Coordinates of C-alpha atoms and ligand atoms in Angstrom, one line a residue:
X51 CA 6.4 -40.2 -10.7
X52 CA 5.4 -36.3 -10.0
X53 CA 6.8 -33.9 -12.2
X54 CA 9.6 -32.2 -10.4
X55 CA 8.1 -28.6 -11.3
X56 CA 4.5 -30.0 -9.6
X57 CA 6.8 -30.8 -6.2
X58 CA 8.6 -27.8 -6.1
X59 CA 5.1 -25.7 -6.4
X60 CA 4.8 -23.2 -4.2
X61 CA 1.7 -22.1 -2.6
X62 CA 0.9 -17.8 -1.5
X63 CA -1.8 -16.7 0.4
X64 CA -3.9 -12.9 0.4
X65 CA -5.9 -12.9 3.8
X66 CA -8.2 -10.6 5.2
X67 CA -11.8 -10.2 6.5
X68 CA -13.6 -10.2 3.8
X69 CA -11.1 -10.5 1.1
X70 CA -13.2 -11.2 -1.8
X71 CA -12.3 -8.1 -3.2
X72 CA -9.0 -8.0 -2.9
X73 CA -7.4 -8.0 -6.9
X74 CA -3.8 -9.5 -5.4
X75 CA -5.2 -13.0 -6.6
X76 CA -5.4 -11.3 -10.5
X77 CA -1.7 -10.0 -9.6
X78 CA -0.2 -12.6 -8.8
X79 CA -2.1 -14.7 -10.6
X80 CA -0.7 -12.7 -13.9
X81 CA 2.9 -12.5 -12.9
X82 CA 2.8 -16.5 -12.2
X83 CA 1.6 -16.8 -16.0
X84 CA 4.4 -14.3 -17.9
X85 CA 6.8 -15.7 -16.3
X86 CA 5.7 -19.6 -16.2
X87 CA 6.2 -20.6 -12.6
X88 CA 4.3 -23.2 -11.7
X89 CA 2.9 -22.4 -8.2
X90 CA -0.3 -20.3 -6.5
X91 CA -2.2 -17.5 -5.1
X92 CA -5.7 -17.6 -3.7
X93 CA -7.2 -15.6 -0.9
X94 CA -7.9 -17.1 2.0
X95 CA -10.6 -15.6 4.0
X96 CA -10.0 -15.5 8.2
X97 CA -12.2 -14.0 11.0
X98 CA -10.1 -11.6 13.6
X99 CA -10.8 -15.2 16.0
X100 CA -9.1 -17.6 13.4
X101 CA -6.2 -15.5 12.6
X102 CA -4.1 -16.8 15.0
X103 CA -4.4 -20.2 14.1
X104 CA -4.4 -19.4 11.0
X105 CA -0.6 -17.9 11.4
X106 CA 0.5 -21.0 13.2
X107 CA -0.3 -23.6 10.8
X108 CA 1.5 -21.1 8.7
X109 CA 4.5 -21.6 10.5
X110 CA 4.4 -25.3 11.1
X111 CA 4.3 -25.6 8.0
X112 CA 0.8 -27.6 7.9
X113 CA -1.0 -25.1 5.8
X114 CA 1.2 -25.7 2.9
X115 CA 1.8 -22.1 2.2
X116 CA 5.4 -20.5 2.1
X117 CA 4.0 -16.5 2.9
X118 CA 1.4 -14.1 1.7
X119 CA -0.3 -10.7 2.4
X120 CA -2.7 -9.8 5.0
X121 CA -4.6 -6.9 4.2
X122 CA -7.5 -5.4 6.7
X123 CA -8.3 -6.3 9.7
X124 CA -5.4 -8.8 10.2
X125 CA -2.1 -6.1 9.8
X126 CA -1.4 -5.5 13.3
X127 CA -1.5 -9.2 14.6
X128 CA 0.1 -10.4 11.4
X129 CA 3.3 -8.1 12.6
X130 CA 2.6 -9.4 16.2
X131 CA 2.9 -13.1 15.0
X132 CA 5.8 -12.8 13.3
X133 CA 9.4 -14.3 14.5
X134 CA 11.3 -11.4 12.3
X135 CA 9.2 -8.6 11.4
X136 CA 11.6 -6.0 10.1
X137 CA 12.3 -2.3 11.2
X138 CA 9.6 -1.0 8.7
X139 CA 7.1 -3.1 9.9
X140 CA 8.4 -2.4 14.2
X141 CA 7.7 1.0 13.3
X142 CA 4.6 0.7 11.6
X143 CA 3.1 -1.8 13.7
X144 CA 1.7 -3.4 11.0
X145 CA 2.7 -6.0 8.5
X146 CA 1.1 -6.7 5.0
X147 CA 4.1 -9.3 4.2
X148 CA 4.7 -13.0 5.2
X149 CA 6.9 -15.5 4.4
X150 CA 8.8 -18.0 5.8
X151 CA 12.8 -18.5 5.9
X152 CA 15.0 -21.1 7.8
X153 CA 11.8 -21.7 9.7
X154 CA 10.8 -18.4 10.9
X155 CA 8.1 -16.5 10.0
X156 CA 8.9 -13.2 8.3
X157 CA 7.4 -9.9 8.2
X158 CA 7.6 -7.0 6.0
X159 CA 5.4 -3.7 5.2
X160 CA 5.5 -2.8 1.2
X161 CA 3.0 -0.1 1.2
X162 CA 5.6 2.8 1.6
X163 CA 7.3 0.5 -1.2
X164 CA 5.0 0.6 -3.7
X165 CA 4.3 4.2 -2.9
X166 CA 7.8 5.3 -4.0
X167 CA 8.1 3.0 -6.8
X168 CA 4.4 4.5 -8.3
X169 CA 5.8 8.1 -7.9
X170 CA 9.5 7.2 -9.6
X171 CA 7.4 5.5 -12.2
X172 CA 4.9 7.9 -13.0
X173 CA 6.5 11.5 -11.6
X174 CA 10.4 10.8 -11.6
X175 CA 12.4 13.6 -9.9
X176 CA 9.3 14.2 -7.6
X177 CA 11.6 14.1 -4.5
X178 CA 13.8 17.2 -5.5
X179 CA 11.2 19.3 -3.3
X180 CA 11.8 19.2 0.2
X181 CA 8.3 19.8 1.8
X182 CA 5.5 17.1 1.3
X183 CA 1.7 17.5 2.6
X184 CA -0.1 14.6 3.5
X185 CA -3.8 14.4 4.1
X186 CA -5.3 11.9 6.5
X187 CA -3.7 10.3 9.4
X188 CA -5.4 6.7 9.2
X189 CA -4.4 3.6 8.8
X190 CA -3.0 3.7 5.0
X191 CA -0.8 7.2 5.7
X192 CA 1.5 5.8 8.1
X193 CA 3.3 3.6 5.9
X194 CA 3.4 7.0 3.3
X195 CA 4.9 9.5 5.8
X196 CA 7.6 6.6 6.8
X197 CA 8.9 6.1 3.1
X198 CA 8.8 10.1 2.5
X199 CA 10.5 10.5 5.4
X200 CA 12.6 7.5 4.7
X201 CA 13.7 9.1 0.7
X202 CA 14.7 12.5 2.6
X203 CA 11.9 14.8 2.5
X204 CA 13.0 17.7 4.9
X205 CA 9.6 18.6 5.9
X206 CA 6.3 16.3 6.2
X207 CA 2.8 18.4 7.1
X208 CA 0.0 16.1 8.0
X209 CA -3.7 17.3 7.9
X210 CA -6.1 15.6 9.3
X211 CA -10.1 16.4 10.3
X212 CA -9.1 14.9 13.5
X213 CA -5.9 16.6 14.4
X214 CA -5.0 14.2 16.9
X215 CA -4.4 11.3 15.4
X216 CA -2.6 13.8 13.1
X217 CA -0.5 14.3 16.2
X218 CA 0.1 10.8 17.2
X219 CA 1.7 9.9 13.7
X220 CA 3.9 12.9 14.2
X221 CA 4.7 11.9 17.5
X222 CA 5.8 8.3 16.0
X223 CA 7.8 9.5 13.0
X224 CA 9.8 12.0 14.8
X225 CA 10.6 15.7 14.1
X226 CA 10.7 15.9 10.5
X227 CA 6.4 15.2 10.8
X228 CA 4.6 18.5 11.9
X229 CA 0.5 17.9 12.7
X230 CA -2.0 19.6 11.5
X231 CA -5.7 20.7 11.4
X232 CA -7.7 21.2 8.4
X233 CA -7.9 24.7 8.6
X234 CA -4.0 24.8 7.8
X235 CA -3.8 23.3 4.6
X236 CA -3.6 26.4 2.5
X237 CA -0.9 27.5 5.0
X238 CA 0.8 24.2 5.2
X239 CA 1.0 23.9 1.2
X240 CA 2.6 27.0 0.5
X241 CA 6.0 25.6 -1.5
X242 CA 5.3 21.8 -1.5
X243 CA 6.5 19.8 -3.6
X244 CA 4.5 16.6 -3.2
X245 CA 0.3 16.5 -1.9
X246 CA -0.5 13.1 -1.1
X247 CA -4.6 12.0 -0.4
X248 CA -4.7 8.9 1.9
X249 CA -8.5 9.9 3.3
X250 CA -11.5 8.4 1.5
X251 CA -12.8 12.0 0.2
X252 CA -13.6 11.1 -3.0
X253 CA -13.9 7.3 -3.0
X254 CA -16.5 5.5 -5.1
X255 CA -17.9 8.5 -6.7
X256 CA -18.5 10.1 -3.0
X257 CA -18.2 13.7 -3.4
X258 CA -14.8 15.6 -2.8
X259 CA -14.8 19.6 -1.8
X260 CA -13.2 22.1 -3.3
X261 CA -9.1 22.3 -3.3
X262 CA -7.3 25.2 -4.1
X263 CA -3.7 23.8 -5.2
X264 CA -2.7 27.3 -5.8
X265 CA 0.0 27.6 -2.8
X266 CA 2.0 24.0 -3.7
X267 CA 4.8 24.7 -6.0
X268 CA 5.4 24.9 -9.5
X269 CA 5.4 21.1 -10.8
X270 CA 4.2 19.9 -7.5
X271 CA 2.9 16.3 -8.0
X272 CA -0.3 15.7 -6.8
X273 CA -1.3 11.9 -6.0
X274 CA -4.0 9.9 -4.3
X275 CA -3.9 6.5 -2.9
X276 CA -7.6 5.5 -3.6
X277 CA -7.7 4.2 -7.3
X278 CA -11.9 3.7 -7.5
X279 CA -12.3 6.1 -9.9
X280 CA -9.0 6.3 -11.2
X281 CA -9.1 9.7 -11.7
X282 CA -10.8 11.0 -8.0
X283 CA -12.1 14.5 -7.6
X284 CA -8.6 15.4 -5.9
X285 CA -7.0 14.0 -9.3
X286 CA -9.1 15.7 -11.2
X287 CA -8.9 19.4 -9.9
X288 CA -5.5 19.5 -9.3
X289 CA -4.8 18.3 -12.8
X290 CA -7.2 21.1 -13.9
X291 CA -5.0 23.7 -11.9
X292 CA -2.4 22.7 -13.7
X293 CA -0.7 20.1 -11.6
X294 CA 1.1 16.4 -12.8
X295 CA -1.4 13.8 -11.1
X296 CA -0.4 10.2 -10.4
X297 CA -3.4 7.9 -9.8
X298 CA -3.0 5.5 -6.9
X299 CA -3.4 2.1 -9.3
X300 CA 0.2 1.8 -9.4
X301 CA 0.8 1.5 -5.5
X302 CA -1.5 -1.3 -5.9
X303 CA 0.4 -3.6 -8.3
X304 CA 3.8 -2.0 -7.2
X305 CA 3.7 -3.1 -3.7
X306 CA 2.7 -6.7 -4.3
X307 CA 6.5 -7.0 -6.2
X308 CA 8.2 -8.0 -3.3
X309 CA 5.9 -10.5 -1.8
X310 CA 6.0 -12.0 -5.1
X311 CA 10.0 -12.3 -5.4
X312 CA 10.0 -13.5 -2.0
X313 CA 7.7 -16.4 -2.5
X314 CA 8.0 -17.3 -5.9
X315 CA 12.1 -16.1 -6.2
X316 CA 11.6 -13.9 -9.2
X317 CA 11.2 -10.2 -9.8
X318 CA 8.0 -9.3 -12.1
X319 CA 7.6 -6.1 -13.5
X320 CA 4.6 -3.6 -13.4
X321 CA 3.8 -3.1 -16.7
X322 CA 1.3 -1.8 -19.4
X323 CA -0.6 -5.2 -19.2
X324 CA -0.9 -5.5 -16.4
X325 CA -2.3 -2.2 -15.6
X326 CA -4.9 -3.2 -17.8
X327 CA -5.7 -6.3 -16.5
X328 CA -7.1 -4.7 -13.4
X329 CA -8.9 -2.0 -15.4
X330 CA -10.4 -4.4 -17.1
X331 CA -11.8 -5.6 -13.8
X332 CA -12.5 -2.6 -12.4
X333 CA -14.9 -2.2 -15.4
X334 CA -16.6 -5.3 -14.4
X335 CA -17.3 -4.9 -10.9
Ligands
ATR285 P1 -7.5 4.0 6.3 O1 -6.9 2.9 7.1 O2 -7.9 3.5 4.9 O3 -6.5 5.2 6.2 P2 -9.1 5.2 8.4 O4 -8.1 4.8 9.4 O5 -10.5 5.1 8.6 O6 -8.8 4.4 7.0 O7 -8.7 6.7 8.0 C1 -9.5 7.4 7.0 C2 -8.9 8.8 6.9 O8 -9.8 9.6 6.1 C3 -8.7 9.6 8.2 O9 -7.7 10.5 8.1 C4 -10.1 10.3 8.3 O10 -10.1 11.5 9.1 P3 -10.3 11.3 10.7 O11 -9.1 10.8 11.3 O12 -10.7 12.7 11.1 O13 -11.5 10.4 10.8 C5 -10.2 10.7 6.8 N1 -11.6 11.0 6.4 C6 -12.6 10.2 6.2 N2 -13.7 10.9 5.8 C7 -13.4 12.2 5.8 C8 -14.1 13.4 5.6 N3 -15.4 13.4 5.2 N4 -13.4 14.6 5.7 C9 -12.1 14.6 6.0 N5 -11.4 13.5 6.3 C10 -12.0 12.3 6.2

């Protein structure tokens, strides 16, 4: 006879193309342990060509999986595959969430999640200020500007090198989201609260210029979504001029917490362990 636990397995998915790197698989993988579910995560690497199929063995149930995350390239089509993507994910076009319920596939975006839930951890009471500047207007700030938007931030500047796809994200988020050039961001700082990085300045030991954090307001919070180094040049100055820094590690392992509860039906915590877990790894690699 099969052990009842062994039946009742249940079976999570990271895709993307490549996904080797991805460090959800160490996440989850963690989380499944503590808490002694029997069950699994693996990544499953799909080409942009396979994805579709991919998605509908998914939902017929053939692949054996009950949901997972889709990181890059597959975010767009993973929202347009789905029978219920939710409002966060309509608005986003973009879905880094599966799972299945009464048949349907299911789609969620928990990026602008585990945003938040890195800033109440790290920075709480960051959202008393009611002016926030963003820089960058790719792929990774939409899901930022929604959820500051979203927690009632009054004013959102984004800057971007290319001010109109600074434009088009203000266009989508409506009126509280005011485009930008580069050249503004002194301007655009003066009084904020909140300075979010979501460009790759300063990735992977790249060099970052010069920021002058002067005009942001006393006990602004000054954070940065890319985690390799932990501490970026953006981190680094602003801490120097005085600022509290979050590091962008903690968006990471926050935003895989709902995936997980949704799959495996219980809620695991971010904590000191864990953290190190992936430092650890980072080390390695
Ligand atoms: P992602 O999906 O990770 O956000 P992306 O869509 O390629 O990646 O966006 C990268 C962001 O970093 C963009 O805002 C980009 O600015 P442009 O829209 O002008 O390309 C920004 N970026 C990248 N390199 C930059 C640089 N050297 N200086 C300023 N901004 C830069």
């Amino acid at each position: 006879m099969r052990d009842s636990r062994e039946t009742s397995a249940r079976h999570a998915f990271v895709t993307g193309f490549p996904v080797k790197h991805s460090r959800s698989p160490l996440i989850h993988g963690h989380w499944l342990k503590t808490l002694g579910l029997t069950g699994s995560y693996t990544r499953q690497e799909v080409s942009p060509e396979d994805f579709a199929g991919f998605v509908s063995r998914l939902k017929n149930g053939e692949s054996g999986f009950i949901g997972g995350n889709v990181t890059i390239p597959h975010k767009e089509n993973a929202f347009r595959l789905a029978d219920r993507p939710d409002l966060l994910s309509e608005e986003l076009g973009a879905s880094n969430t599966l799972w299945l319920e009464d048949g349907k596939l299911c789609a969620t975006n928990t990026d602008g999640y585990g945003f938040l839930a890195n800033l109440e951890a790290q920075a709480p009471g960051w959202d008393r200020t009611d002016r926030a500047v963003i820089l960058g207007a790719g792929g990774a700030s939409r899901a930022i500007i929604q959820a500051v938007r979203d927690r009632g931030v009054g004013e959102i500047h984004v800057v971007n090198r290319t001010v109109a796809r600074a434009r088009e994200l203000a266009d989508r988020f409506g009126p509280k989201v005011h485009a930008h050039a580069m050249e503004a961001l002194c301007e655009v700082s003066k009084g904020a609260g909140l300075f979010v990085n979501t460009t790759s300045l300063g990735m992977d030991g790249e060099p970052a210029p010069d920021f002058d954090f002067s005009p942001l307001s006393a006990g602004a919070v000054v954070t940065d979504i890319v985690y390799v180094p932990l501490v970026t040049p953006i981190l680094r100055q602003a801490a120097e001029q005085g600022f509290l820094t979050v590091d962008g590690l903690g968006m990471l392992l926050h935003q895989a917490v709902p995936g997980f509860e949704k799959w495996f039906g219980a809620r695991p915590t971010v904590d000191a362990a864990l953290r190190q877990l992936i430092l650890a790894d980072m080390e390695k690699h």
